[in-house]
CSV table of N, CA and C in Angstrom, one decimal:
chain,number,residue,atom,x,y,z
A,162,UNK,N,57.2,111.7,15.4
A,162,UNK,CA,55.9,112.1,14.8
A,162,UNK,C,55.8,113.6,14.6
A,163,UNK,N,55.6,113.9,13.5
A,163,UNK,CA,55.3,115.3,13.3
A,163,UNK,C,53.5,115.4,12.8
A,164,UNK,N,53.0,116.9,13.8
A,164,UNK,CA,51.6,117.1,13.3
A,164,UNK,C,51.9,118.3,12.6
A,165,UNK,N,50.6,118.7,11.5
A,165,UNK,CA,50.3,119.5,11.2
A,165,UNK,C,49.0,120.5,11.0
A,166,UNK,N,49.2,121.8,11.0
A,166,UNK,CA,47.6,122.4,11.4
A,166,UNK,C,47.7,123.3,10.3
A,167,UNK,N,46.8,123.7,9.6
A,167,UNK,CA,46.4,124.7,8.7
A,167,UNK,C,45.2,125.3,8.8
A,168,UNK,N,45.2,126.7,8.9
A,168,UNK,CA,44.0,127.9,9.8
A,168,UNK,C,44.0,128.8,8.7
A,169,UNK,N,43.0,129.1,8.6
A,169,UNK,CA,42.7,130.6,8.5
A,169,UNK,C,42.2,131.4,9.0
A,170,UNK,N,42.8,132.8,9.6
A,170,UNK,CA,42.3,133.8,10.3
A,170,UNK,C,41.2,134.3,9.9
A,171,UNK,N,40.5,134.4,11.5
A,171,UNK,CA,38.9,134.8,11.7
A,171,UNK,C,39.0,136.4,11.0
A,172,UNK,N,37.6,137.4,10.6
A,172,UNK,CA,37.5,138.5,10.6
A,172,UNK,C,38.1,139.1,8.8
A,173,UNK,N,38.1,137.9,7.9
A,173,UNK,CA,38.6,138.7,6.5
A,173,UNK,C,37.7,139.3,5.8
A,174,UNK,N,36.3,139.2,6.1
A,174,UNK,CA,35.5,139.2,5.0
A,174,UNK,C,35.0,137.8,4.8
A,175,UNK,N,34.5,137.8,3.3
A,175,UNK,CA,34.3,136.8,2.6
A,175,UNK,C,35.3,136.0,2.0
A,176,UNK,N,35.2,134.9,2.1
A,176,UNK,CA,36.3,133.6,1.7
A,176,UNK,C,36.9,134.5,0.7
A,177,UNK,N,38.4,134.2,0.1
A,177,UNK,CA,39.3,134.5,-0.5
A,177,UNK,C,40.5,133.3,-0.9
A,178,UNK,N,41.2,133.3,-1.6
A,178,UNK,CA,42.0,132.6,-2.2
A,178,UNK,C,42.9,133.4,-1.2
A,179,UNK,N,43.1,134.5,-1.2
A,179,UNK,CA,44.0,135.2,-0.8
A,179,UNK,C,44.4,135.1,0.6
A,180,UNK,N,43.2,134.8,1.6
A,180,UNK,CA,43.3,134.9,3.0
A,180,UNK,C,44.4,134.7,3.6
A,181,UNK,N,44.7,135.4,4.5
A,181,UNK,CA,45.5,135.1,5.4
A,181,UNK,C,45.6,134.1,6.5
A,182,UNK,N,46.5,132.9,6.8
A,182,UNK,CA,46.1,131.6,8.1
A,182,UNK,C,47.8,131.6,8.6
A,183,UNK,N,47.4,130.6,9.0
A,183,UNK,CA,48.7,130.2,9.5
A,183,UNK,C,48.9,128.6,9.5
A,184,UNK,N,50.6,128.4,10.1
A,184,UNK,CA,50.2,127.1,9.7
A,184,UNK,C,51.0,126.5,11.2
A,185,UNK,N,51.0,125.2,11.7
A,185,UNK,CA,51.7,125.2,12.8
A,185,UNK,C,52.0,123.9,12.1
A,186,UNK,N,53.9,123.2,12.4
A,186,UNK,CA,54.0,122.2,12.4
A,186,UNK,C,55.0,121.7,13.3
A,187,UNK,N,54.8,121.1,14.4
A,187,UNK,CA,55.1,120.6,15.7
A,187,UNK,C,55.5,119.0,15.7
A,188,UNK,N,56.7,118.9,16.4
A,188,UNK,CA,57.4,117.5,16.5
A,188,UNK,C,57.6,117.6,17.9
A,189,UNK,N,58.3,116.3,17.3
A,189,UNK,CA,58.8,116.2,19.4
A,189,UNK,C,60.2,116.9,19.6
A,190,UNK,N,60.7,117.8,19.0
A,190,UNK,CA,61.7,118.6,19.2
A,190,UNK,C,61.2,120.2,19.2
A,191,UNK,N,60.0,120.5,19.0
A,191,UNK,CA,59.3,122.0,19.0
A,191,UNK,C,58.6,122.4,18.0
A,192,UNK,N,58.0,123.4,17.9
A,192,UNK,CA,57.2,123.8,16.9
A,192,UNK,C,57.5,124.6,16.0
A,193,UNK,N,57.0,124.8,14.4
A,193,UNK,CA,57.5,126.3,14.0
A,193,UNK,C,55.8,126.7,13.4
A,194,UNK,N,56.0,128.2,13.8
A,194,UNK,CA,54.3,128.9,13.7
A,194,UNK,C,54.3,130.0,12.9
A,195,UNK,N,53.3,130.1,12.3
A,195,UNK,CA,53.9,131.6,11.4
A,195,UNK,C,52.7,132.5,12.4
A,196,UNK,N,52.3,132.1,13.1
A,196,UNK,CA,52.0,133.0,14.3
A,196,UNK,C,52.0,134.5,14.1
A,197,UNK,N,53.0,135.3,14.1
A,197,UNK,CA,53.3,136.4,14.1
A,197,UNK,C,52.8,137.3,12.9
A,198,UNK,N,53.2,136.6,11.6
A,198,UNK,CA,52.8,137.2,10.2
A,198,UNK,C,51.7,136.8,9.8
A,199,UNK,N,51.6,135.3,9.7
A,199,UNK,CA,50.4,134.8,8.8
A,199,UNK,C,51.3,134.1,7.4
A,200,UNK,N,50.4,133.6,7.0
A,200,UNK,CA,50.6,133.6,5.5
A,200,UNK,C,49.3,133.6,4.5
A,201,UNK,N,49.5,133.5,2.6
A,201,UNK,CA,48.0,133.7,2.2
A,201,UNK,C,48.0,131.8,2.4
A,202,UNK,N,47.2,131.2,3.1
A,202,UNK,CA,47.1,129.8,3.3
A,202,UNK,C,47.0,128.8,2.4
A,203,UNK,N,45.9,129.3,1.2
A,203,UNK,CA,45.5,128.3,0.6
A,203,UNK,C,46.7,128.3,-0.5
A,204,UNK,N,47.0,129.0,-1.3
A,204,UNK,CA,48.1,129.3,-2.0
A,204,UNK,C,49.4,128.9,-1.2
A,205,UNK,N,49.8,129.0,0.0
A,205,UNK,CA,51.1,128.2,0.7
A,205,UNK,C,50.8,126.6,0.4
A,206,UNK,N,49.6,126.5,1.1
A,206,UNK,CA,49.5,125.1,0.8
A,206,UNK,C,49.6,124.0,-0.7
A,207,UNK,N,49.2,124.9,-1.5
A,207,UNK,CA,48.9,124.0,-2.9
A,207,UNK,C,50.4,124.0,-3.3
A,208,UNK,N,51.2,125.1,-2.7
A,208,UNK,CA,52.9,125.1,-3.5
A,208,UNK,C,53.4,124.0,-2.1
A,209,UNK,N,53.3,123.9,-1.5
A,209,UNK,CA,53.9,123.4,-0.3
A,209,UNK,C,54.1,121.6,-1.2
A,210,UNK,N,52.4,121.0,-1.1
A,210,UNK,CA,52.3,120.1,-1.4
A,210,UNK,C,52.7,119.8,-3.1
A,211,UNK,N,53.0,120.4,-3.8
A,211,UNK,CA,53.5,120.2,-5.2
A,211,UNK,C,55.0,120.4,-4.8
A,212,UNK,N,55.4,120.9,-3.8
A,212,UNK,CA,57.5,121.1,-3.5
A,212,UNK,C,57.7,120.0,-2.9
A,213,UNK,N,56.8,119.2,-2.3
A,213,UNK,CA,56.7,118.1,-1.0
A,213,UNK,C,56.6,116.8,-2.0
A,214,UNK,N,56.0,116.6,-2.5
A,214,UNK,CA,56.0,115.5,-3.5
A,214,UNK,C,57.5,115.0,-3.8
A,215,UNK,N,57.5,115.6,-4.7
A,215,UNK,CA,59.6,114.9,-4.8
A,215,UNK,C,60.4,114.6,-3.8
A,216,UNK,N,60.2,115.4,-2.6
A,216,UNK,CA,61.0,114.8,-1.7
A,216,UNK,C,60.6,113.8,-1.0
A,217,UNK,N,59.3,113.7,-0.7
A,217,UNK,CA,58.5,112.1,-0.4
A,217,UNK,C,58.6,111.3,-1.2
A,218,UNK,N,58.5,111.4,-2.3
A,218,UNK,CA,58.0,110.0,-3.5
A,218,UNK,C,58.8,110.4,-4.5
A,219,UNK,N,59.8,110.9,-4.6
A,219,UNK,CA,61.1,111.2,-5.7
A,219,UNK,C,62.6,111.0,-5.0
A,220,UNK,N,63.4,112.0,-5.9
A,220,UNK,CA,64.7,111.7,-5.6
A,220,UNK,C,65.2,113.1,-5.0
A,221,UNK,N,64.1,113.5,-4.9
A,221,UNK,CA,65.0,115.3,-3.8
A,221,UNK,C,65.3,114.9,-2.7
A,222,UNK,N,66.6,115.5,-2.6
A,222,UNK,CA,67.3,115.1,-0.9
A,222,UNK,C,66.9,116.2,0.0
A,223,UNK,N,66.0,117.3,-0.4
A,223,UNK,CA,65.7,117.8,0.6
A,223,UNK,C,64.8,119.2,0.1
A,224,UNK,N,64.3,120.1,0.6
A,224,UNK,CA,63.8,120.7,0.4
A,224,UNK,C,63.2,122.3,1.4
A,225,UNK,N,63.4,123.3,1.1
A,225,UNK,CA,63.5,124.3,2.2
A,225,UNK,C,62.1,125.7,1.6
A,226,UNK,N,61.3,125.6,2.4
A,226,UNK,CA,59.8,125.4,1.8
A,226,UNK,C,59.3,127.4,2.7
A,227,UNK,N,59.1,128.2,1.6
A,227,UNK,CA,59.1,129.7,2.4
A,227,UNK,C,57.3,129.7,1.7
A,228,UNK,N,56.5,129.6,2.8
A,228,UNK,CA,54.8,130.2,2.3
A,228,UNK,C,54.7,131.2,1.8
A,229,UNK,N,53.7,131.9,0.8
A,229,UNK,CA,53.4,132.6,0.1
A,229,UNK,C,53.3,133.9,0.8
A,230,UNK,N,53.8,135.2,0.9
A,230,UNK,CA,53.5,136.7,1.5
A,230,UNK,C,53.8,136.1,2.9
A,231,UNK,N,55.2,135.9,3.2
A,231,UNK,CA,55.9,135.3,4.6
A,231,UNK,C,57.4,135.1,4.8
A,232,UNK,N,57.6,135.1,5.7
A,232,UNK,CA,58.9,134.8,6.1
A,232,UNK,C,59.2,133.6,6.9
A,233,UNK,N,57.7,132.9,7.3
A,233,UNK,CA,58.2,131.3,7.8
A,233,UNK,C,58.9,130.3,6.4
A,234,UNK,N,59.5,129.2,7.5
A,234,UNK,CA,60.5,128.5,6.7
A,234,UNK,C,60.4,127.3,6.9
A,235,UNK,N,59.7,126.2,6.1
A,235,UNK,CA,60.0,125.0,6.9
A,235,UNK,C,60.8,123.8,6.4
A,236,UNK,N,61.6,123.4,6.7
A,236,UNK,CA,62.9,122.4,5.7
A,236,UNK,C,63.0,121.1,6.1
A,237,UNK,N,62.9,120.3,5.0
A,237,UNK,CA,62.7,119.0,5.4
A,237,UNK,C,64.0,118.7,4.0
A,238,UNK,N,64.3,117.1,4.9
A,238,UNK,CA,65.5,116.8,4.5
A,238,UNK,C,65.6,115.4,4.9
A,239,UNK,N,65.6,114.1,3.7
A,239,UNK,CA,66.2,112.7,3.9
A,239,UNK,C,67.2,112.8,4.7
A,240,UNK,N,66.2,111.7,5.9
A,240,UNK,CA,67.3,111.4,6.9
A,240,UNK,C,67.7,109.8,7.4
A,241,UNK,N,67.7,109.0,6.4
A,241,UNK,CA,68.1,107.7,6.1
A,241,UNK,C,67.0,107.1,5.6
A,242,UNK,N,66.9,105.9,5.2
A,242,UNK,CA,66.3,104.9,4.5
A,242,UNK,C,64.5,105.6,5.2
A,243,UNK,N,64.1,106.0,4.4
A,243,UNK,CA,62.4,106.0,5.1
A,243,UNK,C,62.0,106.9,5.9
A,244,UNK,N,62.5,107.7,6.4
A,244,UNK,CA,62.7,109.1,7.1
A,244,UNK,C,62.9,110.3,6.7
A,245,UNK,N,61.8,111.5,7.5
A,245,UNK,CA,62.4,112.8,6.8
A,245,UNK,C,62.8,113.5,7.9
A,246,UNK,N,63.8,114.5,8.2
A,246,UNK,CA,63.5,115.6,9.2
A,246,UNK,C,63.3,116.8,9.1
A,247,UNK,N,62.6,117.3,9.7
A,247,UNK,CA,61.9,118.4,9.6
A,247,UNK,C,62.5,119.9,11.1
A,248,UNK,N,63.0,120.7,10.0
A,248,UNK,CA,63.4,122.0,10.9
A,248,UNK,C,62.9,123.5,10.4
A,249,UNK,N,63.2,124.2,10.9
A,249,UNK,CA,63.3,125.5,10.3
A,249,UNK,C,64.0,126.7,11.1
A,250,UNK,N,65.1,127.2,9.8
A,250,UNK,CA,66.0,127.9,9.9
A,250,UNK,C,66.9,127.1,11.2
A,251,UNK,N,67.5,126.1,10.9
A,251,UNK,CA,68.6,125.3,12.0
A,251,UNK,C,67.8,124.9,13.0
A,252,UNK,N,66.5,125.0,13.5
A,252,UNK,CA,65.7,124.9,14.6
A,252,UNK,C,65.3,123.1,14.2
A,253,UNK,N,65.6,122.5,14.8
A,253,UNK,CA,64.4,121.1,14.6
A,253,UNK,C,63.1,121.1,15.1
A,254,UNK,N,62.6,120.3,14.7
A,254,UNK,CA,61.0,120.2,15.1
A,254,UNK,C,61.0,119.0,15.0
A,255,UNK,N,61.4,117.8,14.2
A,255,UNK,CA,61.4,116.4,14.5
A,255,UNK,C,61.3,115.5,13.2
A,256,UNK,N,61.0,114.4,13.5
A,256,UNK,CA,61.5,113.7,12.2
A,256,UNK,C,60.7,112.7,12.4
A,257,UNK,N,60.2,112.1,11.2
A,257,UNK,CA,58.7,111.3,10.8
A,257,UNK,C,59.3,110.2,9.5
A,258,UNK,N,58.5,109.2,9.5
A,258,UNK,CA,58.7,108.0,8.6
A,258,UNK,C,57.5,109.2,7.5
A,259,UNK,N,58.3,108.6,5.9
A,259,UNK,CA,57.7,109.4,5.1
A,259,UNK,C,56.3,109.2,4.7
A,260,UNK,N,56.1,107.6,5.1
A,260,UNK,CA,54.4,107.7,4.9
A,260,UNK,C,53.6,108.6,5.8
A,261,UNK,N,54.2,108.4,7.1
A,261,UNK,CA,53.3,109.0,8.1
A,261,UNK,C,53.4,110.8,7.8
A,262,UNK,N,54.6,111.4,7.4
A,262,UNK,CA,54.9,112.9,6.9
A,262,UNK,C,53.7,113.2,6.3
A,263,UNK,N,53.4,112.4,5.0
A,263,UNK,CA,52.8,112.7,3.7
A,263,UNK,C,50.8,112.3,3.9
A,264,UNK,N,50.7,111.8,4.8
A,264,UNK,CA,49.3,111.3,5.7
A,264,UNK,C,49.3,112.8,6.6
A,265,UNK,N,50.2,112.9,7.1
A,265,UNK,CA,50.0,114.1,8.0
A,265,UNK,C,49.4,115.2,7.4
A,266,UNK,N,50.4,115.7,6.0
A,266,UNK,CA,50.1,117.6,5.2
A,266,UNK,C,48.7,117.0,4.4
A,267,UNK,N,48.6,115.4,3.8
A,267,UNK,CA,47.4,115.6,3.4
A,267,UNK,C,46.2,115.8,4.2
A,268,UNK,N,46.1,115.1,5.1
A,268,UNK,CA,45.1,115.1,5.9
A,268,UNK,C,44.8,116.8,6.4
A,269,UNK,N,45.6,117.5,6.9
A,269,UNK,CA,45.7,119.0,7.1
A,269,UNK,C,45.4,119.9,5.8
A,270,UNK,N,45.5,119.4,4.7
A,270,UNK,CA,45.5,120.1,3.6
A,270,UNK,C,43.6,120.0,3.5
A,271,UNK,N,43.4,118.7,3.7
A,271,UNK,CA,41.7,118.5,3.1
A,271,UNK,C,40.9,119.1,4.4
A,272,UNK,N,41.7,119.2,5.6
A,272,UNK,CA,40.8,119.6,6.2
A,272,UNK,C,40.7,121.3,6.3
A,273,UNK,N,41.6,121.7,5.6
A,273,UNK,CA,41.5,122.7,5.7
A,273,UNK,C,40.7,123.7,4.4
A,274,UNK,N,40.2,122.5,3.4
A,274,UNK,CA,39.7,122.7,2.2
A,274,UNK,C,38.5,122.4,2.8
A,275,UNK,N,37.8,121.5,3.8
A,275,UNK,CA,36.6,121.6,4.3
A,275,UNK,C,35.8,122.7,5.0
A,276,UNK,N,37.3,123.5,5.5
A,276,UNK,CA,37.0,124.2,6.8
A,276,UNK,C,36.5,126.0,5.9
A,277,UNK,N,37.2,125.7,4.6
A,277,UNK,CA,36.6,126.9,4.2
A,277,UNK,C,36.7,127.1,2.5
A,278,UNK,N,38.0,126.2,1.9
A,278,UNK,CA,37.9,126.6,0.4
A,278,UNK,C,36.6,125.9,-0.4
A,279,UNK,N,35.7,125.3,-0.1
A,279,UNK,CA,34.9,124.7,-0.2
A,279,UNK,C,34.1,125.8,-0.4
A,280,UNK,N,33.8,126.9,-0.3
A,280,UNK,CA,33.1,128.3,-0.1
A,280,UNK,C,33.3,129.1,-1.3
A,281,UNK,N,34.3,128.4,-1.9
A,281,UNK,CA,35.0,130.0,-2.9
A,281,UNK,C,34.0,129.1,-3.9
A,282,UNK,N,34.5,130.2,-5.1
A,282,UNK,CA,33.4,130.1,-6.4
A,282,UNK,C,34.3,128.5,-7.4
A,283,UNK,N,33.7,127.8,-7.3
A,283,UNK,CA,34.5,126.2,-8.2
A,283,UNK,C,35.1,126.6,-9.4
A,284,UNK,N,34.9,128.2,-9.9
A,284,UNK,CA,36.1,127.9,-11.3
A,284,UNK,C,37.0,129.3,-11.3
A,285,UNK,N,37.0,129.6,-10.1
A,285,UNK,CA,38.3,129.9,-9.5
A,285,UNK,C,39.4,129.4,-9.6
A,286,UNK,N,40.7,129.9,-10.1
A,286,UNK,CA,41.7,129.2,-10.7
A,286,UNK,C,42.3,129.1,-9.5
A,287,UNK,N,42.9,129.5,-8.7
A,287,UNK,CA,43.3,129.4,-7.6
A,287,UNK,C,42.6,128.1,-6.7
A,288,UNK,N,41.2,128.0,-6.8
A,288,UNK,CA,40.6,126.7,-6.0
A,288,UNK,C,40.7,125.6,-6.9
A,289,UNK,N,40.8,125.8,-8.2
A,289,UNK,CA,41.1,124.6,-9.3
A,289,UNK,C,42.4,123.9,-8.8
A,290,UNK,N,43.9,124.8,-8.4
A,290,UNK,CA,45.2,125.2,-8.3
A,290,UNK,C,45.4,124.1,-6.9
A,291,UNK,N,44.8,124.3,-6.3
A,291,UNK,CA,44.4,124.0,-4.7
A,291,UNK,C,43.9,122.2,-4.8
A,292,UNK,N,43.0,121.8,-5.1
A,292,UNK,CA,42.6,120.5,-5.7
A,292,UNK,C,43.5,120.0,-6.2
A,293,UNK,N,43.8,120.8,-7.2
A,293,UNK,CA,44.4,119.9,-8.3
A,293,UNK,C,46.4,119.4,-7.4
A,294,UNK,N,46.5,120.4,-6.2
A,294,UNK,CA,47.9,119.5,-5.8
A,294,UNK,C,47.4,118.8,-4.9
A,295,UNK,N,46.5,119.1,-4.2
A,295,UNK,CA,45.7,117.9,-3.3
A,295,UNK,C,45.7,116.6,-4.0
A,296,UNK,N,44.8,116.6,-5.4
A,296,UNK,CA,45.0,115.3,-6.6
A,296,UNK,C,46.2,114.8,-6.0
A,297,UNK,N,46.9,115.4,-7.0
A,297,UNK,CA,48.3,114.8,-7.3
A,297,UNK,C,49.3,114.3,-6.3
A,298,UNK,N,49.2,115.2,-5.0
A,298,UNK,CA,50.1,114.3,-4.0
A,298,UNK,C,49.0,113.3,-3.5
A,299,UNK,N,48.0,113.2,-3.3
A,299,UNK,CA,47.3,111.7,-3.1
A,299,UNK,C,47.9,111.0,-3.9
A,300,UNK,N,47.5,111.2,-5.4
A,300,UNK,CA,48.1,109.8,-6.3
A,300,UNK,C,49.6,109.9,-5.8
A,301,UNK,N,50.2,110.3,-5.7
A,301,UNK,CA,51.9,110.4,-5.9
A,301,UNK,C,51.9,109.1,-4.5
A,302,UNK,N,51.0,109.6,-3.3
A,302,UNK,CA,51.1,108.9,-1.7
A,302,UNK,C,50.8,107.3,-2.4
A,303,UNK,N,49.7,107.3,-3.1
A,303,UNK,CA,49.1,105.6,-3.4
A,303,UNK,C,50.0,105.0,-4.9
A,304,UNK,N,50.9,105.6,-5.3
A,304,UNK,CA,51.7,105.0,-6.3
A,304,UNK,C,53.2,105.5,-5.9
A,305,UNK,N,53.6,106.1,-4.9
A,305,UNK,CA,54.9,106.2,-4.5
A,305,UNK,C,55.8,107.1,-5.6
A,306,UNK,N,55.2,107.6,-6.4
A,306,UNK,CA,55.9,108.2,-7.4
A,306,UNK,C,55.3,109.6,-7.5
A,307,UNK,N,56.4,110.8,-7.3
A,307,UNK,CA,56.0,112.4,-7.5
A,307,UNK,C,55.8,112.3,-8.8
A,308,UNK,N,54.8,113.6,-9.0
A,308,UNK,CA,54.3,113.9,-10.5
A,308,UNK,C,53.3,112.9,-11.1
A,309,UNK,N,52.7,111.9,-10.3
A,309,UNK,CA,51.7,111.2,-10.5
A,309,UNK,C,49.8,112.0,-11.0
């Protein structure tokens, strides 16, 4: 089972596209945290889940995922029939059946669109940007097919 958390750091000012969060994603093999740096969150996330799509619900064998203004790294890679595993930089973190993977970043993704993008101005391209991969890997999750 792999969890996932998406934050953004207290003290920026006023909501931003730009913000700086972090993200933690922890298996039963350990965790990887961008802790140290940060990343801009909402923008990691919307590319995360549009890179994450094909390898869940397509034909990518794998995928090696660097957040926006960062040096975290997190890599996932088919690991037999219905399975992904998830490491970064040679490190494992653990490995998840792909429905439960793709239940996981969404669920962290909307919660973290509750927790604050929800605040920015609605025709902000960037919060359009944000939604709109949220959309699309939902449908991609309920029709099994990336680019839905």
């Amino acid at each position: 089972m792999i969890e996932v958390r998406f934050s953004v750091r207290p003290g920026q000012g006023g909501p931003s596209v730009f913000d700086l969060g972090d993200i933690v994603c922890e298996g039963e093999s350990g965790p990887v945290r961008s802790a140290d740096r940060g990343l801009m969150v909402y923008l990691s996330v919307a590319l995360l889940l549009d890179d994450l799509g094909p390898l869940l619900f397509g034909k990518r064998p794998n995928l090696s995922f660097t957040g926006v203004d960062t040096s975290v790294r997190i890599d996932f890679e088919r690991a037999g029939k219905g399975f992904v595993s998830v490491s970064s930089r040679g490190v494992p973190v653990g490995r998840a059946r792909v429905e439960d993977l793709a239940r996981t970043f969404l669920r962290a993704a909307e919660e973290l669109a509750e927790q604050g993008l929800s605040s920015l101005p609605a025709g902000d391209a960037s919060w359009s940007d944000y939604f709109t991969a949220v959309r699309r890997f939902r449908a991609a999750m309920e029709t099994g097919v990336a680019g839905a």
